């Protein structure tokens, strides 16, 4: 049942007191309401306002870009609601109504016939059977936010100063509540998005084959994933809280030497601010030696004292052992080749000594013989010995090549003489087999 306006017998003082009491009541109600209940609370407060002032409708409009929307409405009994028809009203089309509000001034129309007949504003109000209208703006941070209003349909209504004060006070608190709700929803949405992102990243990190360690500014482990536990062979509860250079770590370099704290990836990243790549260490675990590669990177500080360093840890035991096996094989091959080279050099020298004796005796025999056939055989013997000496010299040259000590010579070379010696060397062997050989 709609309340009636105050009678003439009611004193102004009493009405002002009642207005102030209602304002305090509405403020307390709206400022204490939960975010999820804001819409219902505003609608109920509109009901109390409308009934107290004896109006047919009370409502809230909020600006949305270049439009205004009717977001909340209360209607007295028998008055048709208009909220569904009052969505997306273009600000540009209703300048006569909205310009004073945008300028932070109230709009008071005791009779809508004060508007130009046929204007968009008049047609909008007449379509709702509105006879009298009071609108007060909501301004947020100097910008037009929306407005709160009363209107009368069943009769023409005059608005008292108390009505204006009541509506202004209500408009201020409604604006604050709506702004707070928007900010709260945005904050909750951001928190939910952040939680989803954290869950997403946590899923990636937890299921990653690489181990991840995060150190705080003091070098204390504040996060480790499951893979880090498996790779390092240390339970998570023991990893957390450990310093990067803890004496509990049985860590050396790949050759078994001690790693100084200043050379640890954490210290190098904090000192230089640069990435550290493929820092390899040896972990002396109870179940044997493990080799680990560490890639370390700084995490930008979000606040003073919030510097972080992240490790990506991968086990490279098989790779390091394969590299060590390859290096050992190369060393063994080098030693074997060195032994072979020394053997060839020694054997060449050992063969040269008796060969030189054979060549010397053949030279003496050649000078003492007079038979041409015998001289020819001695010549073949000398040529064969010289060829063998040349082969020995070639072997020595091979050892010099392997030792990177070969010097090239430029000497005269006679192809005819070489061919003749080859023919003489092989002619006797061919004759023994009944063959003819000539070059």
Coordinates of C-alpha atoms in Angstrom, one line a residue:
X1 CA 0.0 0.0 0.0
X2 CA 1.5 3.4 -1.0
X3 CA 2.1 5.8 1.7
X4 CA 0.6 9.3 1.5
X5 CA 2.6 12.5 1.7
X6 CA 2.9 14.3 5.0
X7 CA -0.3 16.2 6.0
X8 CA -0.2 19.9 6.5
X9 CA -0.5 19.3 10.3
X10 CA 2.9 17.5 10.3
X11 CA 5.6 19.9 11.3
X12 CA 8.6 20.6 9.2
X13 CA 10.9 19.8 12.1
X14 CA 9.3 16.3 12.4
X15 CA 9.6 15.6 8.7
X16 CA 13.3 16.7 8.7
X17 CA 13.9 14.4 11.6
X18 CA 12.2 11.5 9.9
X19 CA 14.2 12.2 6.7
X20 CA 17.4 12.1 8.5
X21 CA 16.5 8.9 10.4
X22 CA 15.6 7.3 7.0
X23 CA 18.9 8.4 5.4
X24 CA 20.9 6.9 8.2
X25 CA 18.9 3.7 8.0
X26 CA 19.4 3.4 4.3
X27 CA 23.1 4.2 4.5
X28 CA 23.7 1.6 7.2
X29 CA 21.7 -1.0 5.2
X30 CA 23.7 -0.4 1.9
X31 CA 27.1 -0.1 3.4
X32 CA 26.8 -3.3 5.4
X33 CA 25.3 -5.4 2.6
X34 CA 27.2 -8.2 1.0
X35 CA 28.2 -7.7 -2.6
X36 CA 26.0 -10.6 -3.8
X37 CA 23.0 -8.9 -2.1
X38 CA 23.5 -5.3 -3.4
X39 CA 20.8 -5.4 -6.1
X40 CA 18.1 -6.6 -3.7
X41 CA 19.2 -4.1 -1.0
X42 CA 19.0 -1.2 -3.5
X43 CA 15.6 -2.2 -4.7
X44 CA 14.3 -2.5 -1.1
X45 CA 15.8 1.0 -0.3
X46 CA 14.0 2.4 -3.3
X47 CA 10.8 0.9 -1.9
X48 CA 11.3 2.7 1.4
X49 CA 12.2 6.0 -0.3
X50 CA 9.1 5.8 -2.6
X51 CA 6.8 5.0 0.2
X52 CA 8.2 7.6 2.5
X53 CA 7.9 10.4 -0.1
X54 CA 4.5 9.1 -1.4
X55 CA 5.8 8.6 -5.0
X56 CA 4.7 6.0 -7.6
X57 CA 8.1 5.0 -8.8
X58 CA 11.7 5.2 -7.6
X59 CA 14.7 4.1 -9.7
X60 CA 18.4 4.1 -10.5
X61 CA 20.0 4.6 -13.9
X62 CA 23.7 4.0 -14.6
X63 CA 25.7 5.2 -17.6
X64 CA 27.2 2.6 -19.9
X65 CA 29.5 4.3 -22.5
X66 CA 27.1 6.6 -24.5
X67 CA 24.0 5.0 -23.0
X68 CA 22.1 4.9 -19.7
X69 CA 20.3 1.8 -18.4
X70 CA 17.6 1.5 -15.8
X71 CA 19.3 -0.9 -13.4
X72 CA 16.9 -0.9 -10.4
X73 CA 13.3 0.0 -10.0
X74 CA 10.4 0.1 -7.4
X75 CA 6.8 0.7 -8.4
X76 CA 3.9 1.4 -6.1
X77 CA 0.9 -0.9 -6.2
X78 CA -0.9 -0.6 -9.5
X79 CA 1.9 1.2 -11.3
X80 CA 3.4 -0.7 -14.3
X81 CA 7.1 -1.3 -14.2
X82 CA 9.2 0.2 -17.0
X83 CA 12.7 -1.2 -16.3
X84 CA 12.7 -3.5 -19.3
X85 CA 11.8 -0.6 -21.7
X86 CA 14.4 1.7 -20.3
X87 CA 17.6 0.0 -21.4
X88 CA 20.2 1.4 -23.7
X89 CA 18.8 5.0 -23.8
X90 CA 21.2 7.1 -25.9
X91 CA 22.5 10.1 -24.0
X92 CA 22.6 12.1 -27.2
X93 CA 18.8 11.6 -27.7
X94 CA 17.8 13.0 -24.2
X95 CA 20.0 16.0 -23.7
X96 CA 17.2 18.1 -22.2
X97 CA 16.9 15.6 -19.3
X98 CA 20.6 14.5 -19.0
X99 CA 22.6 17.7 -19.5
X100 CA 21.7 19.2 -16.1
X101 CA 22.5 15.9 -14.5
X102 CA 25.9 15.6 -16.3
X103 CA 26.6 19.1 -15.0
X104 CA 25.9 17.8 -11.5
X105 CA 22.6 19.6 -11.1
X106 CA 19.2 18.2 -10.1
X107 CA 16.3 18.0 -12.5
X108 CA 13.0 19.0 -11.0
X109 CA 9.9 18.8 -13.2
X110 CA 6.7 19.4 -11.2
X111 CA 4.8 19.0 -14.5
X112 CA 6.2 17.4 -17.6
X113 CA 4.2 19.9 -19.7
X114 CA 7.1 22.2 -19.1
X115 CA 9.0 20.2 -21.7
X116 CA 8.5 21.1 -25.4
X117 CA 5.6 19.0 -26.7
X118 CA 6.8 16.4 -29.3
X119 CA 10.4 16.4 -27.9
X120 CA 12.1 13.0 -27.3
X121 CA 12.2 13.8 -23.6
X122 CA 8.5 14.6 -23.5
X123 CA 7.5 11.5 -25.5
X124 CA 9.7 9.3 -23.2
X125 CA 8.0 10.5 -20.0
X126 CA 4.5 10.7 -21.5
X127 CA 4.8 7.1 -22.6
X128 CA 5.3 6.2 -18.9
X129 CA 2.3 8.3 -17.9
X130 CA 4.7 10.4 -15.8
X131 CA 3.3 13.7 -14.5
X132 CA 6.0 14.9 -12.1
X133 CA 9.7 14.1 -12.0
X134 CA 12.8 14.6 -9.7
X135 CA 16.2 13.4 -10.7
X136 CA 19.5 13.8 -8.9
X137 CA 22.9 12.9 -10.4
X138 CA 25.5 10.4 -9.3
X139 CA 29.0 11.8 -9.9
X140 CA 32.1 9.6 -9.4
X141 CA 35.6 11.2 -9.5
X142 CA 34.2 14.2 -11.4
X143 CA 32.5 12.1 -14.0
X144 CA 28.8 11.5 -14.6
X145 CA 28.0 8.0 -13.3
X146 CA 24.2 7.9 -13.4
X147 CA 21.2 9.2 -11.5
X148 CA 18.5 8.4 -9.0
X149 CA 14.9 9.6 -9.4
X150 CA 11.3 9.8 -8.2
X151 CA 8.3 10.2 -10.4
X152 CA 4.5 10.5 -9.9
X153 CA 2.0 9.0 -12.2
X154 CA -1.4 9.0 -10.5
X155 CA -1.2 12.8 -9.6
X156 CA 0.9 15.8 -10.0
X157 CA 3.4 16.0 -7.2
X158 CA 5.3 18.9 -5.7
X159 CA 8.8 18.0 -4.3
X160 CA 9.8 19.3 -0.9
X161 CA 13.4 20.2 0.1
X162 CA 13.4 17.1 2.3
X163 CA 12.7 15.0 -0.8
X164 CA 15.7 16.5 -2.6
X165 CA 18.0 16.0 0.4
X166 CA 16.8 12.4 0.8
X167 CA 17.4 11.6 -2.8
X168 CA 20.8 13.2 -2.9
X169 CA 21.9 11.4 0.2
X170 CA 20.6 8.1 -1.3
X171 CA 22.3 8.8 -4.6
X172 CA 25.7 9.3 -3.0
X173 CA 25.6 6.0 -1.1
X174 CA 24.2 4.1 -4.1
X175 CA 27.0 5.4 -6.2
X176 CA 29.6 4.4 -3.6
X177 CA 28.1 0.9 -3.3
X178 CA 27.9 0.3 -7.0
X179 CA 31.5 1.5 -7.5
X180 CA 32.6 -0.7 -4.7
X181 CA 30.7 -3.7 -6.2
X182 CA 32.3 -3.1 -9.6
X183 CA 35.8 -2.9 -8.0
X184 CA 35.1 -5.9 -5.9
X185 CA 33.9 -8.0 -8.8
X186 CA 37.0 -6.8 -10.9
X187 CA 39.2 -7.8 -8.0
X188 CA 37.6 -11.2 -7.6
X189 CA 37.8 -11.7 -11.4
X190 CA 41.5 -10.8 -11.3
X191 CA 42.0 -13.1 -8.3
X192 CA 40.2 -15.9 -10.1
X193 CA 42.2 -15.3 -13.2
X194 CA 45.4 -15.3 -11.2
X195 CA 44.4 -18.5 -9.4
X196 CA 43.7 -20.1 -12.8
X197 CA 47.1 -18.9 -14.1
X198 CA 48.8 -20.2 -11.0
X199 CA 47.1 -23.6 -11.3
X200 CA 48.0 -23.7 -15.0
X201 CA 51.6 -22.9 -14.3
X202 CA 51.7 -25.3 -11.3
X203 CA 50.4 -28.0 -13.6
X204 CA 53.1 -27.3 -16.1
X205 CA 55.8 -27.2 -13.5
X206 CA 54.6 -30.2 -11.6
X207 CA 54.4 -32.4 -14.7
X208 CA 57.6 -31.1 -16.3
X209 CA 60.5 -33.6 -16.6
X210 CA 62.9 -30.8 -15.5
X211 CA 63.3 -30.1 -11.9
X212 CA 62.5 -26.5 -10.7
X213 CA 63.9 -24.8 -7.7
X214 CA 63.1 -21.2 -6.6
X215 CA 65.4 -19.4 -4.3
X216 CA 64.5 -16.2 -2.3
X217 CA 66.9 -13.2 -2.1
X218 CA 68.9 -14.9 0.7
X219 CA 69.4 -18.0 -1.4
X220 CA 66.9 -20.2 0.5
X221 CA 64.8 -22.7 -1.5
X222 CA 61.2 -21.7 -1.3
X223 CA 59.8 -23.9 -4.0
X224 CA 60.6 -27.2 -5.5
X225 CA 58.6 -29.5 -7.9
X226 CA 58.3 -33.3 -7.8
X227 CA 60.9 -33.7 -10.6
X228 CA 63.5 -31.8 -8.5
X229 CA 63.0 -34.4 -5.7
X230 CA 63.5 -37.3 -8.2
X231 CA 66.6 -35.7 -9.9
X232 CA 68.3 -34.6 -6.7
X233 CA 67.4 -37.6 -4.7
X234 CA 66.2 -35.4 -1.8
X235 CA 62.7 -35.4 -0.4
X236 CA 60.7 -32.1 -0.9
X237 CA 60.4 -31.4 2.8
X238 CA 64.2 -31.5 3.1
X239 CA 64.8 -29.4 0.0
X240 CA 62.6 -26.5 1.2
X241 CA 64.5 -24.2 3.5
X242 CA 67.9 -25.3 2.4
X243 CA 70.4 -22.6 1.3
X244 CA 71.9 -22.8 -2.2
X245 CA 75.4 -23.6 -0.7
X246 CA 74.2 -25.9 2.1
X247 CA 77.0 -28.1 3.6
X248 CA 74.4 -30.9 3.4
X249 CA 74.9 -31.0 -0.4
X250 CA 77.5 -33.5 -1.4
X251 CA 78.4 -31.6 -4.6
X252 CA 81.6 -31.3 -6.6
X253 CA 82.5 -30.4 -10.1
X254 CA 82.8 -33.1 -12.7
X255 CA 86.4 -33.7 -11.8
X256 CA 85.6 -34.1 -8.1
X257 CA 86.8 -30.6 -7.1
X258 CA 85.1 -28.4 -4.6
X259 CA 82.8 -25.6 -5.9
X260 CA 83.2 -22.3 -4.2
X261 CA 80.0 -20.5 -3.1
X262 CA 80.9 -17.5 -5.4
X263 CA 80.9 -19.9 -8.4
X264 CA 77.5 -21.4 -7.6
X265 CA 74.8 -20.5 -10.2
X266 CA 72.7 -18.6 -7.6
X267 CA 75.7 -16.3 -6.6
X268 CA 76.6 -15.7 -10.3
X269 CA 73.0 -14.7 -11.2
X270 CA 72.7 -12.4 -8.2
X271 CA 76.1 -10.9 -8.9
X272 CA 75.7 -10.3 -12.7
X273 CA 71.9 -10.5 -13.3
X274 CA 72.6 -12.7 -16.3
X275 CA 71.6 -16.2 -17.2
X276 CA 73.8 -19.1 -16.2
X277 CA 73.6 -22.0 -18.7
X278 CA 74.5 -25.7 -18.5
X279 CA 76.4 -25.5 -15.2
X280 CA 77.3 -29.1 -14.5
X281 CA 77.8 -30.7 -11.1
X282 CA 78.4 -34.1 -9.7
X283 CA 76.0 -35.3 -6.9
X284 CA 77.5 -37.9 -4.6
X285 CA 74.3 -39.8 -3.7
X286 CA 73.8 -42.9 -1.5
X287 CA 72.9 -44.9 -4.6
X288 CA 75.9 -43.6 -6.7
X289 CA 77.1 -40.7 -8.6
X290 CA 74.6 -38.4 -10.5
X291 CA 75.5 -35.7 -12.9
X292 CA 73.2 -32.7 -13.1
X293 CA 73.0 -29.7 -15.5
X294 CA 71.7 -26.4 -14.0
X295 CA 70.2 -23.4 -15.9
X296 CA 69.7 -20.5 -13.6
X297 CA 67.8 -17.2 -14.3
X298 CA 66.8 -14.1 -12.3
X299 CA 63.1 -13.4 -11.6
X300 CA 62.3 -9.7 -11.7
X301 CA 61.6 -8.3 -8.3
X302 CA 58.0 -7.2 -7.7
X303 CA 58.9 -5.3 -4.6
X304 CA 62.1 -4.4 -2.6
X305 CA 63.6 -7.6 -1.1
X306 CA 61.6 -9.8 -3.5
X307 CA 64.4 -10.9 -5.8
X308 CA 64.2 -14.5 -6.9
X309 CA 66.4 -17.0 -8.8
X310 CA 65.0 -20.0 -10.5
X311 CA 66.9 -23.2 -11.3
X312 CA 65.9 -25.6 -14.1
X313 CA 67.6 -28.9 -13.2
X314 CA 68.1 -31.8 -15.5
X315 CA 69.9 -35.1 -14.9
X316 CA 72.7 -35.7 -17.5
X317 CA 74.3 -38.7 -16.0
X318 CA 74.1 -40.8 -19.2
X319 CA 75.3 -37.9 -21.3
X320 CA 78.3 -37.1 -19.1
X321 CA 79.2 -40.8 -18.8
X322 CA 79.0 -41.1 -22.6
X323 CA 81.2 -38.0 -23.0
X324 CA 83.7 -39.4 -20.5
X325 CA 83.7 -42.8 -22.3
X326 CA 84.3 -41.0 -25.6
X327 CA 87.1 -39.0 -24.2
X328 CA 88.7 -42.1 -22.7
X329 CA 88.4 -43.9 -26.0
X330 CA 90.0 -41.0 -27.8
X331 CA 92.8 -40.9 -25.3
X332 CA 93.4 -44.7 -25.7
X333 CA 93.4 -44.3 -29.5
X334 CA 95.9 -41.5 -29.3
X335 CA 98.2 -43.6 -27.0
X336 CA 97.8 -46.6 -29.4
X337 CA 98.7 -44.4 -32.4
X338 CA 101.6 -43.0 -30.5
X339 CA 102.9 -46.5 -29.8
X340 CA 102.5 -47.5 -33.4
X341 CA 104.3 -44.4 -34.6
X342 CA 107.2 -45.1 -32.2
X343 CA 107.3 -48.7 -33.3
X344 CA 107.5 -47.8 -37.0
X345 CA 110.2 -45.3 -36.3
X346 CA 112.3 -47.7 -34.3
X347 CA 111.8 -50.6 -36.8
X348 CA 112.7 -48.3 -39.7
X349 CA 115.9 -47.4 -38.1
X350 CA 116.6 -51.1 -37.2
X351 CA 116.0 -52.2 -40.9
X352 CA 118.1 -49.3 -42.3
X353 CA 121.2 -50.5 -40.5
X354 CA 121.5 -54.0 -42.2
X355 CA 120.2 -52.6 -45.4
X356 CA 122.9 -50.1 -45.6
X357 CA 125.4 -53.0 -45.1
X358 CA 123.8 -54.9 -48.0
X359 CA 124.0 -51.9 -50.3
X360 CA 127.6 -51.2 -49.3
X361 CA 128.7 -54.8 -50.1
X362 CA 126.8 -54.8 -53.4
X363 CA 128.7 -51.6 -54.4
X364 CA 132.0 -53.3 -53.6
X365 CA 131.0 -56.4 -55.6
X366 CA 129.9 -54.3 -58.6
X367 CA 133.4 -52.8 -58.7
X368 CA 135.2 -56.2 -58.5
X369 CA 133.1 -58.1 -61.1
X370 CA 133.9 -58.1 -64.8
X371 CA 131.2 -60.4 -66.1
X372 CA 128.3 -58.3 -67.6
X373 CA 125.6 -60.8 -66.4
X374 CA 126.9 -60.7 -62.9
X375 CA 127.1 -56.9 -63.0
X376 CA 123.5 -56.8 -64.1
X377 CA 122.4 -59.0 -61.2
X378 CA 124.4 -56.8 -58.8
X379 CA 122.6 -53.8 -60.3
X380 CA 119.2 -55.4 -59.7
X381 CA 120.3 -56.1 -56.1
X382 CA 121.3 -52.5 -55.7
X383 CA 118.1 -51.2 -57.2
X384 CA 116.0 -53.4 -55.0
X385 CA 117.9 -52.3 -51.9
X386 CA 117.5 -48.7 -52.9
X387 CA 113.7 -49.3 -53.4
X388 CA 113.5 -50.9 -50.0
X389 CA 115.3 -47.9 -48.5
X390 CA 112.9 -45.6 -50.2
X391 CA 110.0 -47.5 -48.6
X392 CA 111.6 -47.3 -45.2
X393 CA 112.1 -43.6 -45.7
X394 CA 108.4 -43.3 -46.6
X395 CA 107.5 -45.0 -43.3
X396 CA 109.6 -42.5 -41.5
X397 CA 107.8 -39.8 -43.4
X398 CA 104.5 -41.2 -42.1
X399 CA 105.7 -41.0 -38.5
X400 CA 106.8 -37.4 -39.2
X401 CA 103.3 -36.6 -40.6
X402 CA 101.6 -38.0 -37.5
X403 CA 104.0 -36.0 -35.4
X404 CA 103.3 -32.9 -37.5
X405 CA 107.0 -32.6 -38.2
X406 CA 107.2 -33.4 -42.0
X407 CA 109.3 -31.1 -44.2
X408 CA 108.8 -31.2 -47.9
X409 CA 111.8 -31.3 -50.3
X410 CA 112.2 -30.2 -53.9
X411 CA 114.7 -32.7 -55.7
X412 CA 115.1 -33.7 -59.4
X413 CA 113.1 -36.7 -60.4
X414 CA 113.7 -38.9 -63.5
X415 CA 110.7 -40.9 -64.5
X416 CA 112.7 -43.0 -67.0
X417 CA 115.2 -44.1 -64.4
X418 CA 112.3 -45.1 -62.0
X419 CA 110.6 -47.1 -64.7
X420 CA 113.9 -48.9 -65.6
X421 CA 114.5 -49.8 -62.0
X422 CA 111.0 -51.2 -61.7
X423 CA 111.5 -53.3 -64.8
X424 CA 114.8 -54.7 -63.6
X425 CA 113.4 -55.6 -60.2
X426 CA 110.5 -57.6 -61.6
X427 CA 112.1 -59.1 -64.7
X428 CA 113.8 -62.0 -62.8
X429 CA 110.7 -62.9 -60.9
X430 CA 108.7 -63.0 -64.1
X431 CA 111.4 -65.1 -65.8
X432 CA 111.2 -67.7 -63.0
X433 CA 107.5 -68.1 -63.7
X434 CA 108.1 -68.3 -67.5
X435 CA 106.7 -64.8 -68.1
X436 CA 107.9 -61.9 -70.1
X437 CA 107.9 -58.5 -68.3
X438 CA 108.7 -55.2 -69.9
X439 CA 107.8 -51.6 -69.2

